[in-house]
């Protein structure tokens, strides 16, 4: 049976198993904690002296199940009140059980209110899991057998009765009491007797704390010892066979059976991983940080999934209309967050195995193959992605049933979990892509990639103006939070070019062109090659106007500035990728517009952004051979800024040369007038701002000072970090003059 390596009930560790036999090993009821406890309970029931204790354990575990259901009901009610969603819930008579109360409340719940629920309740998730099963039990089930056995052993005296039945010549005193100290004394007597009269080592035995623990790992230690004693006296505790549920041949029954059996296999695989992890830990082969990187939250995940499986198995025992599989997912929602570190670090774990597996081997290790270990590490994410498919099938077979709404809610939760996992992996991969992008681009032309925001998507995309007479050209396109950037791979071939349609505000036709090239091959953007890249163009997200999906996997994007507008078409490899980009661009644009509305100077801030699409080059060439033009000739300018730039260009080289090496010349534009101050390079931002205010004392209180960064954007200068960025920018461009704009 697949449990931790310290357990007697464990998987074989023979390395003679092939990769396929271990990965495809079938599991059955004998591998199920639920059925193991059913078997042990039936064997114990054969001893008349212990039956009253079993009945008492049933009553106490039933009460605990009721309490758990009530806590979950309260949590749901408080969450609904907090969000003001759904109808008010009327009270119930005192004669109803907690499960009945829950049933009535959940029937009025909104799927969105629960699927989007945050930790609104004052009850934590941990406080609501009091038994060894997740969520609430079906209406016809009083308690789960795992919790029942746990409460049986906590009484203490049943353990002594078991020992006396196996070793009657060394009888222990049996003292029945509800006094906790007396119960613990009986447990201690049992542990000591097992150590003295059996061959148990300290590592194989459990502790008193293990008996009262709510962790499945600790409970399994107790089960191992009890199972060993029962097997030592087959004449007293003969083996019994607990058959698996007789699954229905209906489509619904087949789906539930697949649900349960694949969950058993998954838990078994997790326990193989845990056994391998413990072997690595015991041998000290790799560091604790490396262990966590490989198996983050593994113990917590196994504990949760065992409880989840117990609940699934319980639901499999009852008729379809009594099953609460949907509710199980609803109450497991927050536990799925345990997988976040796993999804974030999975790529790093796979890379680590590829480079370091040689030192992670042992003659008796349960996993002895690199590919095998990588396959096991992928299983958690694969299982989470399987849940929406299974739930969707259940929904299709449950139309009109009383539990239909719960299944729909569970489906939404499982899809949300999968999206979150995929998003974590995407962000992790994108972080590595950005790191590589630093070195792949031959010339960043002064751009600072750190200012682009987070990378959202990247791909190789064909771009055109949408004109059927113009050719498409392939670029590597990177979508950041603030900007879209285009690159072409550097080759020895002479680059072609494409022209992107641009219209002025007076509707006169003009052309804005983008140098480009036709790639020889079309590969997936998911894993770009290490070829060097040439920066070909950009467009600020703030300047996007409309983003419309098109037929044939296209996405038509229109942009506009105060004086110009234009459009271009991105053509993706499939509609799913197109839709992902579309959704992301809409979200980014909506966020920028919301921020703009919150700004007191949203109109002026809007016009202050550099507002054309592609302009990183000193010259732009058209396909038709039109004479090259400077970028400043085709880009719109804010008139106030343009006049300042004209004034700026009039500075003589002699005057520039006269500026001391330790000083910067600050040129201030204020209401169409210009002022200058000299500032020591080593001074702070407050000193700079004070000098600007003193220079403009006659103008009143100066509230804002902005500068133009290397991207052409106008940025507020208000912190030491801003000032350091400015100095770095000037240093890189070997410039001694800073142009700023002051606002009263």
XYZ file of C-alpha atoms in Angstrom:
744
model
C 0.000 0.000 0.000
C 1.292 3.451 -0.885
C 2.015 5.428 2.240
C 5.117 7.171 3.624
C 8.345 5.217 3.905
C 8.267 5.154 7.695
C 5.031 3.195 7.445
C 4.875 -0.603 7.483
C 2.026 -0.256 5.021
C 4.127 0.947 2.118
C 4.957 0.533 -1.521
C 7.694 -1.895 -2.540
C 10.970 -0.105 -3.191
C 12.505 -2.553 -5.636
C 14.311 -0.742 -8.431
C 13.655 -3.665 -10.733
C 10.291 -2.131 -11.569
C 10.393 -0.555 -14.988
C 9.374 3.020 -15.532
C 6.140 1.947 -17.160
C 5.202 -0.549 -14.433
C 5.619 2.045 -11.681
C 3.830 4.821 -13.524
C 1.032 2.515 -14.682
C 0.738 0.480 -11.497
C -2.915 -0.277 -10.878
C -4.440 0.621 -7.544
C -7.428 -0.967 -5.865
C -9.392 -0.875 -2.645
C -6.322 -2.259 -0.873
C -4.554 1.026 -1.616
C -7.395 3.143 -0.275
C -7.225 4.564 3.247
C -11.010 4.577 3.317
C -11.273 0.849 2.583
C -8.334 -0.029 4.835
C -10.176 1.552 7.753
C -13.386 -0.272 6.799
C -11.452 -3.555 6.831
C -9.807 -2.884 10.211
C -13.127 -1.864 11.734
C -14.790 -5.094 10.584
C -11.918 -7.169 11.970
C -12.177 -5.365 15.307
C -15.945 -5.886 15.413
C -15.253 -9.632 15.602
C -14.016 -9.085 19.164
C -17.095 -8.632 21.413
C -15.195 -6.676 24.108
C -14.380 -3.862 21.690
C -17.806 -3.338 20.104
C -19.081 -0.860 22.725
C -16.024 1.306 22.123
C -16.626 1.186 18.373
C -20.207 2.357 18.934
C -18.951 5.170 21.158
C -16.406 6.196 18.507
C -19.198 6.190 15.911
C -21.274 8.564 18.035
C -18.401 10.967 18.666
C -17.259 11.024 15.039
C -20.871 11.521 13.914
C -21.090 14.523 16.213
C -17.838 15.879 14.788
C -19.162 15.460 11.234
C -22.282 17.406 12.230
C -20.116 20.140 13.702
C -18.017 20.337 10.546
C -21.143 20.616 8.394
C -22.470 23.381 10.637
C -19.214 25.334 10.474
C -19.190 25.083 6.695
C -22.807 26.212 6.615
C -21.949 29.233 8.763
C -18.985 30.037 6.565
C -21.185 29.970 3.481
C -23.827 32.147 5.120
C -21.292 34.723 6.322
C -19.696 34.837 2.877
C -23.050 35.493 1.236
C -23.878 38.229 3.738
C -20.482 39.801 3.212
C -20.946 39.937 -0.560
C -24.672 40.752 -0.417
C -25.333 38.124 -3.055
C -28.311 35.777 -3.204
C -31.551 35.741 -1.324
C -31.808 35.822 2.440
C -31.802 32.468 4.158
C -34.629 31.650 6.499
C -34.066 29.868 9.785
C -34.612 26.175 10.320
C -36.219 24.305 13.148
C -34.037 22.814 15.814
C -35.031 19.304 14.800
C -32.990 19.398 11.610
C -29.407 18.171 11.489
C -26.548 20.398 10.388
C -26.459 18.635 7.036
C -30.149 19.475 6.498
C -29.435 23.097 7.353
C -26.575 23.115 4.903
C -28.672 21.541 2.168
C -31.294 24.281 2.455
C -28.742 27.075 2.471
C -26.647 25.840 -0.402
C -29.675 25.494 -2.655
C -30.074 29.278 -2.689
C -26.401 30.051 -3.273
C -25.232 31.868 -6.347
C -22.582 30.050 -8.332
C -20.713 33.274 -8.919
C -20.824 34.241 -5.265
C -19.147 31.038 -4.244
C -16.817 30.654 -7.187
C -15.496 34.168 -6.646
C -15.608 34.008 -2.873
C -12.593 35.182 -0.948
C -11.833 34.599 2.707
C -14.842 36.607 3.823
C -15.757 34.389 6.728
C -14.190 34.755 10.147
C -13.800 30.962 10.173
C -10.552 29.816 8.595
C -10.509 26.840 6.257
C -8.429 24.844 8.725
C -10.994 25.361 11.465
C -13.734 23.859 9.312
C -11.909 20.559 8.566
C -12.430 18.611 11.771
C -12.654 15.093 10.369
C -10.621 13.019 7.948
C -13.020 13.779 5.100
C -13.365 17.041 3.205
C -16.585 19.014 3.120
C -19.870 17.466 4.233
C -21.130 13.891 4.052
C -24.040 12.724 1.909
C -27.321 12.843 3.788
C -27.412 9.065 4.355
C -23.874 8.828 5.802
C -23.300 9.484 9.508
C -19.497 9.546 9.608
C -16.440 8.347 7.743
C -14.631 5.183 8.954
C -11.263 6.934 9.179
C -12.472 9.467 11.733
C -14.329 6.705 13.561
C -11.163 4.613 13.977
C -9.210 7.682 15.045
C -11.737 8.330 17.836
C -11.642 4.662 18.776
C -7.899 4.738 19.373
C -8.105 8.044 21.239
C -10.124 6.278 23.944
C -6.938 4.410 24.883
C -8.564 1.325 26.370
C -9.440 -0.211 22.934
C -5.710 -0.328 22.168
C -5.124 -2.216 25.399
C -7.950 -4.650 24.512
C -6.326 -5.297 21.119
C -2.967 -5.968 22.765
C -4.485 -8.317 25.341
C -6.229 -10.275 22.579
C -2.927 -10.753 20.773
C -0.682 -11.250 23.846
C -2.986 -12.627 26.561
C 0.035 -13.666 28.668
C 1.036 -9.987 29.087
C -2.295 -8.364 29.814
C -2.555 -4.612 30.145
C -5.069 -2.956 32.501
C -8.213 -1.810 30.688
C -9.572 1.371 32.232
C -12.578 2.888 30.461
C -12.822 6.612 31.070
C -13.543 9.879 29.342
C -10.779 11.532 31.369
C -8.094 12.578 28.878
C -5.242 11.794 31.272
C -6.470 8.243 31.815
C -6.888 7.770 28.039
C -3.339 8.952 27.451
C -2.063 6.640 30.188
C -3.668 3.668 28.418
C -2.114 4.732 25.115
C 1.283 4.998 26.798
C 0.904 1.504 28.271
C 0.091 0.151 24.818
C 3.114 1.822 23.193
C 5.459 0.574 25.905
C 4.070 -2.977 25.673
C 4.524 -3.008 21.884
C 8.117 -1.957 22.346
C 8.789 -4.604 25.029
C 6.909 -7.592 23.588
C 7.109 -6.969 19.852
C 10.038 -6.072 17.628
C 8.941 -2.497 16.996
C 11.666 0.124 16.853
C 11.108 3.659 18.086
C 10.815 4.834 14.474
C 8.080 2.282 13.749
C 5.985 3.179 16.780
C 3.742 6.196 17.143
C 3.519 8.771 19.928
C 0.614 9.840 22.107
C 0.465 13.091 20.122
C 0.112 11.086 16.901
C -3.062 9.462 18.237
C -4.710 12.843 18.842
C -3.344 14.485 15.703
C -5.629 15.510 12.850
C -2.930 14.785 10.250
C -3.304 11.725 8.046
C 0.437 10.951 8.242
C 0.234 10.604 12.026
C -2.917 8.515 11.871
C -1.290 6.127 9.377
C 1.499 5.468 11.905
C -1.130 4.291 14.379
C -2.826 2.188 11.707
C 0.460 0.473 10.827
C 1.044 -0.691 14.389
C -2.549 -1.835 14.891
C -2.504 -3.702 11.559
C 0.683 -5.508 12.580
C -0.945 -6.674 15.817
C -4.108 -7.842 14.066
C -2.068 -9.791 11.526
C -0.116 -11.391 14.365
C -3.318 -13.030 15.677
C -5.322 -14.228 12.630
C -7.256 -16.653 14.828
C -8.654 -13.684 16.800
C -8.807 -11.150 13.969
C -9.256 -13.196 10.787
C -8.763 -11.323 7.503
C -11.933 -9.972 5.937
C -12.519 -8.812 2.404
C -14.190 -5.476 1.881
C -15.428 -5.361 -1.658
C -15.406 -2.203 -3.675
C -18.720 -0.557 -4.403
C -20.725 -2.213 -7.148
C -20.575 0.538 -9.699
C -23.633 1.318 -11.760
C -23.460 0.620 -15.484
C -25.104 3.951 -16.218
C -23.049 6.738 -17.769
C -23.192 8.610 -14.467
C -21.912 5.554 -12.597
C -19.052 5.074 -15.045
C -17.941 8.670 -14.628
C -18.015 8.475 -10.810
C -16.078 5.228 -10.960
C -13.429 6.828 -13.167
C -13.352 9.800 -10.783
C -12.694 7.582 -7.752
C -10.259 5.166 -9.387
C -8.134 7.885 -10.993
C -8.085 9.759 -7.672
C -6.809 6.626 -5.933
C -4.062 6.379 -8.518
C -3.173 10.044 -8.069
C -2.904 9.755 -4.280
C -0.783 6.641 -4.762
C 1.548 8.580 -7.087
C 1.850 11.408 -4.568
C 2.864 8.890 -1.922
C 5.517 7.442 -4.228
C 6.917 10.948 -4.571
C 6.794 11.423 -0.807
C 8.606 8.141 -0.240
C 11.312 9.192 -2.691
C 11.529 12.609 -1.016
C 11.998 10.970 2.396
C 14.743 8.765 0.984
C 16.552 11.828 -0.366
C 16.093 13.558 2.987
C 17.411 10.637 5.015
C 20.482 10.275 2.796
C 21.223 14.010 2.789
C 21.900 13.909 -0.935
C 20.544 17.367 -1.727
C 19.935 20.495 0.350
C 16.666 21.357 2.075
C 16.133 24.262 -0.359
C 16.520 21.904 -3.295
C 14.107 19.455 -1.676
C 11.478 22.164 -1.299
C 12.068 23.342 -4.855
C 11.405 19.797 -6.098
C 8.492 18.951 -3.781
C 6.895 22.190 -2.497
C 4.024 21.665 -0.024
C 4.060 17.928 -0.765
C 3.085 16.855 2.765
C 0.191 19.322 2.879
C -0.982 18.335 -0.601
C -0.969 14.622 0.280
C -2.893 15.260 3.488
C -5.523 17.240 1.592
C -5.835 14.754 -1.287
C -6.251 11.799 1.094
C -9.207 13.571 2.710
C -10.502 14.515 -0.724
C -10.324 10.862 -1.805
C -12.109 9.698 1.344
C -14.983 12.042 0.528
C -15.070 10.871 -3.082
C -15.216 7.242 -1.959
C -18.046 8.026 0.459
C -19.994 9.708 -2.340
C -19.394 6.689 -4.513
C -21.255 4.534 -1.966
C -24.578 6.372 -2.296
C -27.154 6.891 -5.022
C -26.450 9.667 -7.563
C -29.122 12.000 -6.202
C -27.519 11.850 -2.734
C -23.980 12.539 -3.925
C -22.331 15.843 -2.973
C -19.297 15.807 -5.250
C -19.982 19.406 -6.240
C -20.048 20.520 -2.605
C -16.767 18.661 -2.069
C -15.069 20.937 -4.606
C -16.701 24.003 -3.127
C -15.221 23.267 0.291
C -11.854 22.286 -1.194
C -11.511 25.518 -3.145
C -8.977 27.178 -0.875
C -6.937 24.008 -0.465
C -6.230 23.983 -4.187
C -4.075 27.046 -3.523
C -1.546 24.618 -2.022
C -0.545 23.873 -5.606
C 0.579 27.408 -6.417
C 4.250 26.907 -5.386
C 4.209 23.606 -7.267
C 3.037 25.201 -10.507
C 5.390 28.170 -10.173
C 8.499 26.039 -9.589
C 7.763 23.112 -11.882
C 9.994 24.231 -14.743
C 12.889 24.876 -12.357
C 12.371 21.427 -10.840
C 12.464 19.723 -14.250
C 15.630 21.637 -15.179
C 17.239 20.679 -11.866
C 16.494 17.009 -12.448
C 17.937 17.201 -15.949
C 21.237 18.546 -14.629
C 21.515 16.898 -11.198
C 19.745 13.540 -11.246
C 23.042 11.621 -11.151
C 23.484 12.583 -7.489
C 19.837 11.777 -6.640
C 20.060 8.007 -6.944
C 20.303 5.161 -4.471
C 20.229 1.400 -4.702
C 16.931 1.104 -2.834
C 15.262 4.300 -4.021
C 11.666 3.873 -5.148
C 12.340 6.075 -8.195
C 15.511 5.253 -10.099
C 14.912 6.854 -13.478
C 15.184 10.507 -14.499
C 12.223 10.423 -16.876
C 10.201 8.597 -14.259
C 10.796 11.327 -11.685
C 9.955 14.062 -14.179
C 6.717 12.264 -15.034
C 5.747 12.037 -11.364
C 6.444 15.741 -10.835
C 4.046 16.594 -13.661
C 1.164 14.597 -12.189
C -0.195 17.220 -9.729
C -0.789 19.808 -12.442
C -2.134 17.130 -14.772
C -4.625 16.044 -12.111
C -5.882 19.572 -11.512
C -6.446 19.929 -15.249
C -8.390 16.652 -15.275
C -10.991 17.788 -12.726
C -12.867 20.197 -15.057
C -13.210 17.437 -17.662
C -14.630 14.925 -15.178
C -16.994 17.488 -13.680
C -18.191 18.534 -17.125
C -19.082 14.923 -17.873
C -20.960 14.652 -14.572
C -22.874 17.844 -15.349
C -23.942 16.452 -18.698
C -25.337 13.355 -16.966
C -26.981 15.275 -14.101
C -29.298 17.713 -15.866
C -32.359 18.337 -13.722
C -30.916 16.666 -10.615
C -30.981 18.290 -7.195
C -27.177 18.534 -7.207
C -26.874 20.089 -10.657
C -26.184 23.606 -9.321
C -23.447 22.318 -7.009
C -21.743 20.540 -9.901
C -21.827 23.709 -11.991
C -20.249 25.640 -9.130
C -17.608 22.934 -8.744
C -16.877 23.102 -12.461
C -16.315 26.858 -12.284
C -14.002 26.406 -9.283
C -11.989 23.711 -11.028
C -11.656 25.842 -14.171
C -10.545 28.809 -12.082
C -7.942 26.639 -10.375
C -6.656 25.416 -13.726
C -6.464 28.963 -15.076
C -4.524 30.018 -12.007
C -2.086 27.132 -12.416
C -1.591 27.925 -16.098
C -1.116 31.604 -15.309
C 1.543 30.813 -12.685
C 3.431 28.653 -15.138
C 3.120 31.263 -17.871
C 4.466 34.018 -15.619
C 7.385 31.842 -14.537
C 8.239 30.986 -18.137
C 7.895 34.623 -19.188
C 10.298 35.697 -16.465
C 12.937 33.418 -17.989
C 12.095 34.672 -21.487
C 12.649 38.295 -20.414
C 16.003 37.390 -18.876
C 17.097 35.834 -22.174
C 15.653 38.729 -24.139
C 18.173 41.112 -22.535
C 21.014 39.352 -24.312
C 19.244 38.462 -27.551
C 18.551 42.044 -28.645
C 21.557 43.559 -30.418
C 20.623 47.179 -29.698
C 17.899 48.290 -27.302
C 18.172 51.845 -28.678
C 17.991 53.316 -25.203
C 14.856 51.445 -24.073
C 14.682 50.154 -20.511
C 12.965 46.780 -20.442
C 12.338 47.125 -16.706
C 9.905 49.970 -17.453
C 7.704 47.899 -19.756
C 5.867 46.144 -16.933
C 5.298 42.398 -16.811
C 5.572 40.325 -19.975
C 2.141 38.876 -20.704
C 2.494 37.048 -24.034
C 5.033 36.546 -26.804
C 4.873 34.739 -30.109
C 5.974 34.753 -33.722
C 3.235 36.650 -35.526
C 2.579 37.719 -39.110
C 1.836 41.447 -39.372
C 0.174 43.413 -42.155
C -2.000 46.455 -42.670
C -4.959 44.318 -43.708
C -4.525 45.394 -47.325
C -4.734 42.230 -49.483
C -2.219 43.770 -51.913
C 0.447 44.050 -49.234
C 2.514 41.102 -48.048
C 2.550 39.781 -44.488
C 5.843 39.752 -42.607
C 6.758 37.659 -39.575
C 8.068 39.197 -36.363
C 8.667 38.099 -32.811
C 6.104 40.138 -30.904
C 6.276 40.696 -27.137
C 3.265 42.032 -25.265
C 4.201 43.802 -22.035
C 1.839 45.620 -19.690
C 2.710 49.005 -21.177
C 3.991 48.333 -24.650
C 4.025 45.969 -27.641
C 7.518 45.447 -29.094
C 8.419 43.873 -32.436
C 11.689 42.146 -33.284
C 13.078 40.401 -36.334
C 15.807 37.799 -36.295
C 19.126 39.014 -37.614
C 20.193 37.237 -40.793
C 22.617 37.906 -43.623
C 19.741 38.563 -45.966
C 18.752 42.067 -46.880
C 15.582 42.861 -44.932
C 12.344 43.583 -46.676
C 9.911 46.093 -45.277
C 6.215 46.537 -44.753
C 4.136 49.662 -44.467
C 1.531 50.156 -41.782
C -1.493 52.242 -42.700
C -1.756 55.596 -40.941
C -4.338 58.324 -41.393
C -4.077 61.887 -40.152
C -6.886 63.550 -38.241
C -7.769 65.415 -41.452
C -8.203 62.051 -43.224
C -5.300 62.801 -45.584
C -3.477 59.614 -46.503
C 0.108 59.226 -45.455
C 2.308 56.235 -44.774
C 4.188 55.110 -41.676
C 6.617 52.327 -42.529
C 8.260 49.559 -40.597
C 11.414 47.730 -41.649
C 10.883 44.000 -41.561
C 11.838 40.662 -42.941
C 10.380 37.336 -43.972
C 11.528 34.552 -41.668
C 12.638 31.385 -43.376
C 10.732 29.259 -40.918
C 7.654 29.668 -38.747
C 8.224 28.254 -35.295
C 6.231 28.462 -32.108
C 6.727 31.505 -29.954
C 6.532 29.309 -26.869
C 10.242 28.539 -27.075
C 12.074 31.188 -29.127
C 15.492 30.310 -30.467
C 18.630 32.012 -29.273
C 19.031 33.928 -32.547
C 19.972 37.572 -32.128
C 17.116 40.044 -32.532
C 16.841 43.457 -34.125
C 14.341 45.844 -32.539
C 11.920 46.873 -35.299
C 9.099 48.769 -33.669
C 6.784 49.411 -30.766
C 3.387 50.756 -29.833
C 2.339 52.016 -26.425
C -0.735 50.328 -24.972
C -2.072 53.733 -23.985
C -2.418 54.650 -27.662
C -4.536 51.649 -28.641
C -8.052 52.513 -29.700
C -9.875 49.383 -30.911
C -8.920 45.704 -30.772
C -11.148 43.535 -32.938
C -10.837 39.792 -33.676
C -10.971 38.884 -37.362
C -11.526 35.745 -39.362
C -8.518 33.591 -40.176
C -6.939 34.012 -36.705
C -6.392 37.754 -37.134
C -6.521 40.611 -34.631
C -7.072 44.090 -36.045
C -5.621 46.846 -33.863
C -6.264 50.551 -34.429
C -4.306 53.258 -32.654
C -4.658 56.973 -32.426
C -2.797 59.999 -31.158
C -4.023 63.581 -30.849
C -3.290 64.177 -34.564
C -3.001 60.748 -36.191
C -4.461 57.298 -36.342
C -3.628 53.993 -38.018
C -4.096 50.261 -37.926
C -2.290 46.951 -38.309
C -3.262 43.263 -38.209
C -1.641 40.519 -36.150
C -2.183 37.039 -37.555
C -1.676 34.201 -35.061
C -1.196 30.464 -35.503
C -4.549 29.552 -33.968
C -7.716 31.165 -32.664
C -6.998 30.275 -29.022
C -3.766 32.290 -29.076
C -5.551 35.141 -30.850
C -8.289 35.130 -28.210
C -5.751 35.147 -25.360
C -4.004 38.199 -26.815
C -7.330 39.900 -27.451
C -8.509 39.383 -23.879
C -5.194 40.519 -22.434
C -5.018 43.668 -24.563
C -8.587 44.589 -23.641
C -7.759 44.158 -19.957
C -4.574 46.246 -20.170
C -6.338 49.009 -22.088
C -9.205 49.034 -19.603
C -6.769 49.317 -16.697
C -4.956 52.241 -18.314
C -8.217 54.053 -19.010
C -9.406 53.527 -15.449
C -6.150 54.943 -14.142
C -6.495 57.873 -16.500
C -9.989 58.636 -15.213
C -8.657 58.710 -11.665
C -5.969 61.197 -12.602
C -6.672 64.895 -12.067
C -4.835 65.700 -15.275
C -5.994 62.797 -17.386
C -6.345 64.869 -20.572
C -2.874 66.398 -20.418
C -1.339 63.128 -19.308
C -2.945 61.394 -22.275
C -1.432 63.829 -24.748
C 1.964 63.692 -23.063
C 2.517 60.045 -24.001
C 4.678 59.354 -27.025
C 1.883 58.525 -29.374
C 2.971 56.832 -32.559
C 3.435 53.190 -33.211
C 6.797 52.219 -34.609
C 9.657 54.646 -34.239
C 12.844 53.239 -32.815
C 14.812 53.940 -36.007
C 16.507 57.079 -37.183
C 14.949 56.505 -40.569
C 12.074 54.411 -41.899
C 12.000 52.909 -45.365
C 8.888 52.122 -47.388
C 8.322 49.168 -49.650
C 7.787 51.469 -52.626
C 11.109 53.206 -52.208
C 9.791 56.511 -50.830
C 12.640 58.670 -49.582
C 13.571 58.045 -45.946
C 12.243 60.481 -43.400
C 13.279 61.243 -39.840
C 11.001 59.813 -37.176
C 10.337 63.287 -35.779
C 8.877 64.263 -39.158
C 6.124 61.645 -39.071
C 5.292 61.515 -35.350
C 2.763 63.861 -33.763
C 4.092 66.377 -31.282
C 2.467 68.308 -28.483
C 3.009 71.912 -29.550
C 4.294 73.066 -26.166
C 6.860 70.304 -26.099
C 7.846 70.823 -29.722
C 8.648 74.495 -29.163
C 10.804 73.520 -26.215
C 12.669 70.996 -28.369
C 13.319 73.677 -31.008
C 14.718 75.942 -28.304
C 16.755 73.048 -26.947
C 18.392 72.440 -30.331
C 19.636 76.047 -30.420
C 22.160 75.466 -27.615
C 25.678 75.933 -28.904
C 28.382 73.322 -28.519
C 30.593 75.868 -26.760
C 27.949 76.420 -24.113
C 27.587 72.656 -23.607
C 31.322 72.281 -23.185
C 31.372 74.975 -20.498
C 29.142 72.982 -18.107
C 31.307 71.687 -15.183
C 31.835 67.915 -15.125
C 30.187 67.543 -11.693
C 27.136 69.566 -12.705
C 23.979 69.126 -14.741
C 22.205 71.919 -16.548
C 18.468 71.789 -15.846
C 16.388 73.558 -18.495
C 12.881 74.302 -17.224
C 9.890 74.931 -19.457
C 7.079 76.839 -17.779
C 4.215 78.575 -19.596
C 6.199 78.958 -22.863
C 9.174 80.490 -21.023
C 12.508 78.830 -20.318
C 14.711 78.918 -17.223
C 18.004 77.245 -16.350
C 19.644 76.112 -13.127
C 22.863 74.232 -12.420
C 22.581 71.214 -10.095
C 25.377 69.113 -8.624
C 25.198 65.533 -9.908
C 25.563 64.169 -6.389
C 22.682 66.195 -4.953
C 19.316 64.654 -4.085
C 15.950 65.087 -5.709
C 14.710 67.418 -2.958
C 17.578 69.817 -3.627
C 16.704 69.782 -7.340
C 13.004 70.447 -6.722
C 13.789 73.251 -4.281
C 16.028 74.928 -6.852
C 13.263 74.677 -9.464
C 10.721 76.186 -7.053
C 13.084 79.031 -6.112
C 13.706 79.746 -9.765
C 9.953 79.986 -10.352
C 8.997 81.741 -7.101
C 7.140 84.385 -9.063
C 4.862 81.707 -10.557
C 3.480 80.515 -7.234
C 3.557 76.967 -5.901
C 5.122 74.479 -8.353
C 3.366 71.130 -7.793
C 4.730 68.957 -10.601
C 7.996 68.519 -12.444
C 8.185 66.129 -15.379
C 10.996 64.941 -17.629
C 11.024 63.057 -20.920
C 12.549 59.592 -20.698
C 14.352 57.698 -23.438
C 11.059 56.165 -24.580
C 9.606 59.603 -25.268
C 7.233 59.381 -22.293
C 6.798 62.254 -19.826
C 7.419 61.005 -16.308
C 6.861 62.673 -12.941
C 10.100 63.552 -11.132
C 9.258 63.192 -7.459
C 11.423 60.557 -5.767
C 15.077 59.691 -5.299
C 14.535 56.646 -7.487
C 13.230 58.860 -10.320
C 16.265 61.125 -9.970
C 18.682 58.169 -10.101
C 16.960 56.897 -13.257
C 17.402 60.343 -14.815
C 21.102 60.450 -13.966
C 21.632 56.949 -15.341
C 19.837 57.939 -18.543
C 21.998 61.028 -18.985
C 25.149 59.086 -18.240
C 24.348 56.418 -20.834
C 23.722 59.047 -23.512
C 26.743 61.131 -22.411
C 24.399 64.094 -21.958
C 24.829 66.966 -19.488
C 21.530 68.777 -20.058
C 18.149 67.713 -18.646
C 14.896 69.171 -19.969
C 12.015 69.368 -17.511
C 8.480 70.790 -17.533
C 7.109 72.545 -14.453
C 3.423 72.843 -13.528
C 1.837 75.101 -10.926
